[in-house]
Amino acid sequence: MLIRRRTPLAPPSPDDAVLAYALRDLEWYARTRDRARRWHWATELGALLAGAATVVAAGIQAPAAVTATVAGVAVFIGGFRQVFNHTERYVLAAESWSRLRPSVERYRLLPEGERDAEARRVLVEAIEAVAAAEVQSWAVHRRGARAGSDAGPGAV
């Protein structure tokens, strides 16, 4: 996999507050997406390594303290993944970034003379729609996760 270096976007003109607002949101989604992706990969690889090390430690009859410690690390990483859920954060930020980017690019492709109130309104609506969709997706996911853990007595 190649490492891509992002080319920084040209700063908006000082009098275009809507574009500056959109670019701040776009950059936030990109940073959040990239950070969550790195955490996702780190926790997945950590869980894989800790699980494999537990099996190897047991197979070579390592001292019980070593095997238990490695197994404890594997359990900790599993809990860490559930609590922080970097996979969900990665997906939400990537979706939001990919929804907002085309709107920002369409706006930037307009000549500055054509960036009128209507064009700004369309961009602001796109920014708000992306933010609302992200919160809604997050809430649906959280409610679904909570429904599974809130099962009362007698639930199968």
PDB file of C-alpha atoms in Angstrom:
ATOM      1  CA  MET A   1       0.000   0.000   0.000  1.00  0.00           C
ATOM      2  CA  LEU A   2       1.386   3.367  -0.970  1.00  0.00           C
ATOM      3  CA  ILE A   3       1.516   6.214   1.477  1.00  0.00           C
ATOM      4  CA  ARG A   4      -0.151   9.244   0.002  1.00  0.00           C
ATOM      5  CA  ARG A   5       0.749  12.712   1.108  1.00  0.00           C
ATOM      6  CA  ARG A   6      -2.116  15.122   0.983  1.00  0.00           C
ATOM      7  CA  THR A   7      -1.669  18.310  -0.954  1.00  0.00           C
ATOM      8  CA  PRO A   8      -2.896  21.176   1.193  1.00  0.00           C
ATOM      9  CA  LEU A   9      -5.867  23.033  -0.212  1.00  0.00           C
ATOM     10  CA  ALA A  10      -5.432  26.634  -1.165  1.00  0.00           C
ATOM     11  CA  PRO A  11      -6.822  28.836   1.589  1.00  0.00           C
ATOM     12  CA  PRO A  12     -10.155  30.469   0.841  1.00  0.00           C
ATOM     13  CA  SER A  13     -10.384  34.167   0.268  1.00  0.00           C
ATOM     14  CA  PRO A  14     -10.773  36.046   3.548  1.00  0.00           C
ATOM     15  CA  ASP A  15     -14.265  37.234   2.658  1.00  0.00           C
ATOM     16  CA  ASP A  16     -15.654  33.722   1.992  1.00  0.00           C
ATOM     17  CA  ALA A  17     -16.619  32.555   5.472  1.00  0.00           C
ATOM     18  CA  VAL A  18     -18.799  29.714   4.152  1.00  0.00           C
ATOM     19  CA  LEU A  19     -15.922  28.140   2.247  1.00  0.00           C
ATOM     20  CA  ALA A  20     -13.641  28.521   5.271  1.00  0.00           C
ATOM     21  CA  TYR A  21     -16.311  26.829   7.417  1.00  0.00           C
ATOM     22  CA  ALA A  22     -16.654  23.970   4.922  1.00  0.00           C
ATOM     23  CA  LEU A  23     -12.890  23.492   4.649  1.00  0.00           C
ATOM     24  CA  ARG A  24     -12.526  23.379   8.454  1.00  0.00           C
ATOM     25  CA  ASP A  25     -15.194  20.671   8.634  1.00  0.00           C
ATOM     26  CA  LEU A  26     -13.645  18.773   5.725  1.00  0.00           C
ATOM     27  CA  GLU A  27     -10.196  18.878   7.336  1.00  0.00           C
ATOM     28  CA  TRP A  28     -11.651  17.780  10.701  1.00  0.00           C
ATOM     29  CA  TYR A  29     -13.337  14.778   9.092  1.00  0.00           C
ATOM     30  CA  ALA A  30     -10.096  13.886   7.279  1.00  0.00           C
ATOM     31  CA  ARG A  31      -7.987  14.115  10.468  1.00  0.00           C
ATOM     32  CA  THR A  32     -10.558  12.144  12.454  1.00  0.00           C
ATOM     33  CA  ARG A  33     -10.835   9.504   9.715  1.00  0.00           C
ATOM     34  CA  ASP A  34      -7.074   9.076   9.473  1.00  0.00           C
ATOM     35  CA  ARG A  35      -6.528   8.943  13.250  1.00  0.00           C
ATOM     36  CA  ALA A  36      -9.367   6.427  13.706  1.00  0.00           C
ATOM     37  CA  ARG A  37      -8.001   4.296  10.854  1.00  0.00           C
ATOM     38  CA  ARG A  38      -4.579   4.170  12.518  1.00  0.00           C
ATOM     39  CA  TRP A  39      -6.127   3.220  15.889  1.00  0.00           C
ATOM     40  CA  HIS A  40      -8.291   0.606  14.163  1.00  0.00           C
ATOM     41  CA  TRP A  41      -5.273  -1.038  12.555  1.00  0.00           C
ATOM     42  CA  ALA A  42      -3.227  -0.836  15.769  1.00  0.00           C
ATOM     43  CA  THR A  43      -5.909  -2.466  17.901  1.00  0.00           C
ATOM     44  CA  GLU A  44      -6.660  -5.155  15.308  1.00  0.00           C
ATOM     45  CA  LEU A  45      -3.002  -6.054  14.927  1.00  0.00           C
ATOM     46  CA  GLY A  46      -2.502  -5.894  18.695  1.00  0.00           C
ATOM     47  CA  ALA A  47      -5.409  -8.269  19.258  1.00  0.00           C
ATOM     48  CA  LEU A  48      -4.098 -10.634  16.605  1.00  0.00           C
ATOM     49  CA  LEU A  49      -0.580 -10.614  18.030  1.00  0.00           C
ATOM     50  CA  ALA A  50      -1.746 -11.006  21.640  1.00  0.00           C
ATOM     51  CA  GLY A  51      -4.060 -13.877  20.722  1.00  0.00           C
ATOM     52  CA  ALA A  52      -1.335 -15.646  18.773  1.00  0.00           C
ATOM     53  CA  ALA A  53       1.199 -15.049  21.547  1.00  0.00           C
ATOM     54  CA  THR A  54      -1.195 -16.587  24.077  1.00  0.00           C
ATOM     55  CA  VAL A  55      -1.443 -19.769  22.027  1.00  0.00           C
ATOM     56  CA  VAL A  56       2.315 -19.906  21.522  1.00  0.00           C
ATOM     57  CA  ALA A  57       2.997 -19.291  25.232  1.00  0.00           C
ATOM     58  CA  ALA A  58       0.635 -22.099  26.180  1.00  0.00           C
ATOM     59  CA  GLY A  59       2.090 -24.377  23.491  1.00  0.00           C
ATOM     60  CA  ILE A  60       5.675 -23.964  24.651  1.00  0.00           C
ATOM     61  CA  GLN A  61       4.553 -24.346  28.252  1.00  0.00           C
ATOM     62  CA  ALA A  62       5.741 -20.889  29.284  1.00  0.00           C
ATOM     63  CA  PRO A  63       5.345 -20.032  32.944  1.00  0.00           C
ATOM     64  CA  ALA A  64       1.726 -19.487  33.932  1.00  0.00           C
ATOM     65  CA  ALA A  65       2.420 -15.838  34.749  1.00  0.00           C
ATOM     66  CA  VAL A  66       3.637 -15.189  31.195  1.00  0.00           C
ATOM     67  CA  THR A  67       0.700 -16.973  29.571  1.00  0.00           C
ATOM     68  CA  ALA A  68      -1.787 -15.225  31.857  1.00  0.00           C
ATOM     69  CA  THR A  69      -0.221 -11.825  31.189  1.00  0.00           C
ATOM     70  CA  VAL A  70      -0.346 -12.281  27.421  1.00  0.00           C
ATOM     71  CA  ALA A  71      -3.942 -13.525  27.648  1.00  0.00           C
ATOM     72  CA  GLY A  72      -4.789 -10.525  29.823  1.00  0.00           C
ATOM     73  CA  VAL A  73      -3.367  -8.194  27.182  1.00  0.00           C
ATOM     74  CA  ALA A  74      -5.556  -9.891  24.562  1.00  0.00           C
ATOM     75  CA  VAL A  75      -8.649  -9.442  26.733  1.00  0.00           C
ATOM     76  CA  PHE A  76      -7.716  -5.816  27.427  1.00  0.00           C
ATOM     77  CA  ILE A  77      -7.329  -5.048  23.720  1.00  0.00           C
ATOM     78  CA  GLY A  78     -10.727  -6.642  23.038  1.00  0.00           C
ATOM     79  CA  GLY A  79     -12.329  -4.418  25.669  1.00  0.00           C
ATOM     80  CA  PHE A  80     -10.451  -1.383  24.374  1.00  0.00           C
ATOM     81  CA  ARG A  81     -11.859  -2.037  20.886  1.00  0.00           C
ATOM     82  CA  GLN A  82     -15.403  -2.254  22.257  1.00  0.00           C
ATOM     83  CA  VAL A  83     -15.170   0.849  24.411  1.00  0.00           C
ATOM     84  CA  PHE A  84     -13.507   3.171  21.915  1.00  0.00           C
ATOM     85  CA  ASN A  85     -14.786   1.530  18.699  1.00  0.00           C
ATOM     86  CA  HIS A  86     -12.336   3.169  16.336  1.00  0.00           C
ATOM     87  CA  THR A  87     -13.808   1.178  13.467  1.00  0.00           C
ATOM     88  CA  GLU A  88     -17.148   2.976  13.805  1.00  0.00           C
ATOM     89  CA  ARG A  89     -15.426   6.362  14.139  1.00  0.00           C
ATOM     90  CA  TYR A  90     -13.356   5.605  11.034  1.00  0.00           C
ATOM     91  CA  VAL A  91     -16.409   4.649   8.984  1.00  0.00           C
ATOM     92  CA  LEU A  92     -18.490   7.636  10.134  1.00  0.00           C
ATOM     93  CA  ALA A  93     -15.718  10.140   9.474  1.00  0.00           C
ATOM     94  CA  ALA A  94     -14.929   8.611   6.073  1.00  0.00           C
ATOM     95  CA  GLU A  95     -18.598   8.717   5.070  1.00  0.00           C
ATOM     96  CA  SER A  96     -18.948  12.309   6.223  1.00  0.00           C
ATOM     97  CA  TRP A  97     -15.772  13.376   4.440  1.00  0.00           C
ATOM     98  CA  SER A  98     -16.841  11.681   1.217  1.00  0.00           C
ATOM     99  CA  ARG A  99     -20.289  13.310   1.372  1.00  0.00           C
ATOM    100  CA  LEU A 100     -18.973  16.804   2.043  1.00  0.00           C
ATOM    101  CA  ARG A 101     -15.995  16.836  -0.336  1.00  0.00           C
ATOM    102  CA  PRO A 102     -18.010  16.903  -3.608  1.00  0.00           C
ATOM    103  CA  SER A 103     -20.106  19.827  -2.356  1.00  0.00           C
ATOM    104  CA  VAL A 104     -16.986  21.776  -1.434  1.00  0.00           C
ATOM    105  CA  GLU A 105     -15.373  20.976  -4.782  1.00  0.00           C
ATOM    106  CA  ARG A 106     -18.499  22.019  -6.725  1.00  0.00           C
ATOM    107  CA  TYR A 107     -18.486  25.306  -4.829  1.00  0.00           C
ATOM    108  CA  ARG A 108     -14.760  25.834  -5.411  1.00  0.00           C
ATOM    109  CA  LEU A 109     -15.193  25.181  -9.137  1.00  0.00           C
ATOM    110  CA  LEU A 110     -17.529  28.143  -9.401  1.00  0.00           C
ATOM    111  CA  PRO A 111     -15.790  31.342 -10.465  1.00  0.00           C
ATOM    112  CA  GLU A 112     -15.584  33.687  -7.484  1.00  0.00           C
ATOM    113  CA  GLY A 113     -18.031  36.050  -9.164  1.00  0.00           C
ATOM    114  CA  GLU A 114     -20.677  33.302  -9.254  1.00  0.00           C
ATOM    115  CA  ARG A 115     -20.365  32.373  -5.585  1.00  0.00           C
ATOM    116  CA  ASP A 116     -23.528  34.189  -4.685  1.00  0.00           C
ATOM    117  CA  ALA A 117     -25.943  33.822  -1.770  1.00  0.00           C
ATOM    118  CA  GLU A 118     -27.637  30.829  -3.407  1.00  0.00           C
ATOM    119  CA  ALA A 119     -24.351  28.957  -3.892  1.00  0.00           C
ATOM    120  CA  ARG A 120     -23.396  29.695  -0.275  1.00  0.00           C
ATOM    121  CA  ARG A 121     -26.804  28.516   0.946  1.00  0.00           C
ATOM    122  CA  VAL A 122     -26.401  25.225  -0.947  1.00  0.00           C
ATOM    123  CA  LEU A 123     -22.953  24.676   0.593  1.00  0.00           C
ATOM    124  CA  VAL A 124     -24.175  25.482   4.120  1.00  0.00           C
ATOM    125  CA  GLU A 125     -27.082  23.055   3.644  1.00  0.00           C
ATOM    126  CA  ALA A 126     -24.616  20.368   2.547  1.00  0.00           C
ATOM    127  CA  ILE A 127     -22.445  20.977   5.623  1.00  0.00           C
ATOM    128  CA  GLU A 128     -25.478  20.768   7.908  1.00  0.00           C
ATOM    129  CA  ALA A 129     -26.824  17.654   6.172  1.00  0.00           C
ATOM    130  CA  VAL A 130     -23.499  15.855   6.566  1.00  0.00           C
ATOM    131  CA  ALA A 131     -23.278  16.744  10.257  1.00  0.00           C
ATOM    132  CA  ALA A 132     -26.890  15.667  10.869  1.00  0.00           C
ATOM    133  CA  ALA A 133     -26.370  12.373   9.010  1.00  0.00           C
ATOM    134  CA  GLU A 134     -23.245  11.642  11.034  1.00  0.00           C
ATOM    135  CA  VAL A 135     -24.988  12.229  14.357  1.00  0.00           C
ATOM    136  CA  GLN A 136     -27.995  10.195  13.245  1.00  0.00           C
ATOM    137  CA  SER A 137     -25.803   7.269  12.127  1.00  0.00           C
ATOM    138  CA  TRP A 138     -23.903   7.383  15.396  1.00  0.00           C
ATOM    139  CA  ALA A 139     -27.134   7.462  17.428  1.00  0.00           C
ATOM    140  CA  VAL A 140     -28.649   4.539  15.510  1.00  0.00           C
ATOM    141  CA  HIS A 141     -25.480   2.513  16.030  1.00  0.00           C
ATOM    142  CA  ARG A 142     -25.349   3.344  19.743  1.00  0.00           C
ATOM    143  CA  ARG A 143     -29.021   2.502  20.242  1.00  0.00           C
ATOM    144  CA  GLY A 144     -28.501  -0.816  18.481  1.00  0.00           C
ATOM    145  CA  ALA A 145     -25.457  -1.634  20.597  1.00  0.00           C
ATOM    146  CA  ARG A 146     -27.261  -0.612  23.771  1.00  0.00           C
ATOM    147  CA  ALA A 147     -30.374  -2.633  22.919  1.00  0.00           C
ATOM    148  CA  GLY A 148     -28.258  -5.780  22.791  1.00  0.00           C
ATOM    149  CA  SER A 149     -26.654  -5.093  26.169  1.00  0.00           C
ATOM    150  CA  ASP A 150     -29.822  -3.842  27.907  1.00  0.00           C
ATOM    151  CA  ALA A 151     -31.637  -7.135  27.539  1.00  0.00           C
ATOM    152  CA  GLY A 152     -33.467  -7.692  30.794  1.00  0.00           C
ATOM    153  CA  PRO A 153     -33.938 -10.833  32.874  1.00  0.00           C
ATOM    154  CA  GLY A 154     -35.243 -13.775  30.955  1.00  0.00           C
ATOM    155  CA  ALA A 155     -33.947 -12.455  27.613  1.00  0.00           C
ATOM    156  CA  VAL A 156     -32.477 -15.148  25.469  1.00  0.00           C
TER     157      VAL A 156
END
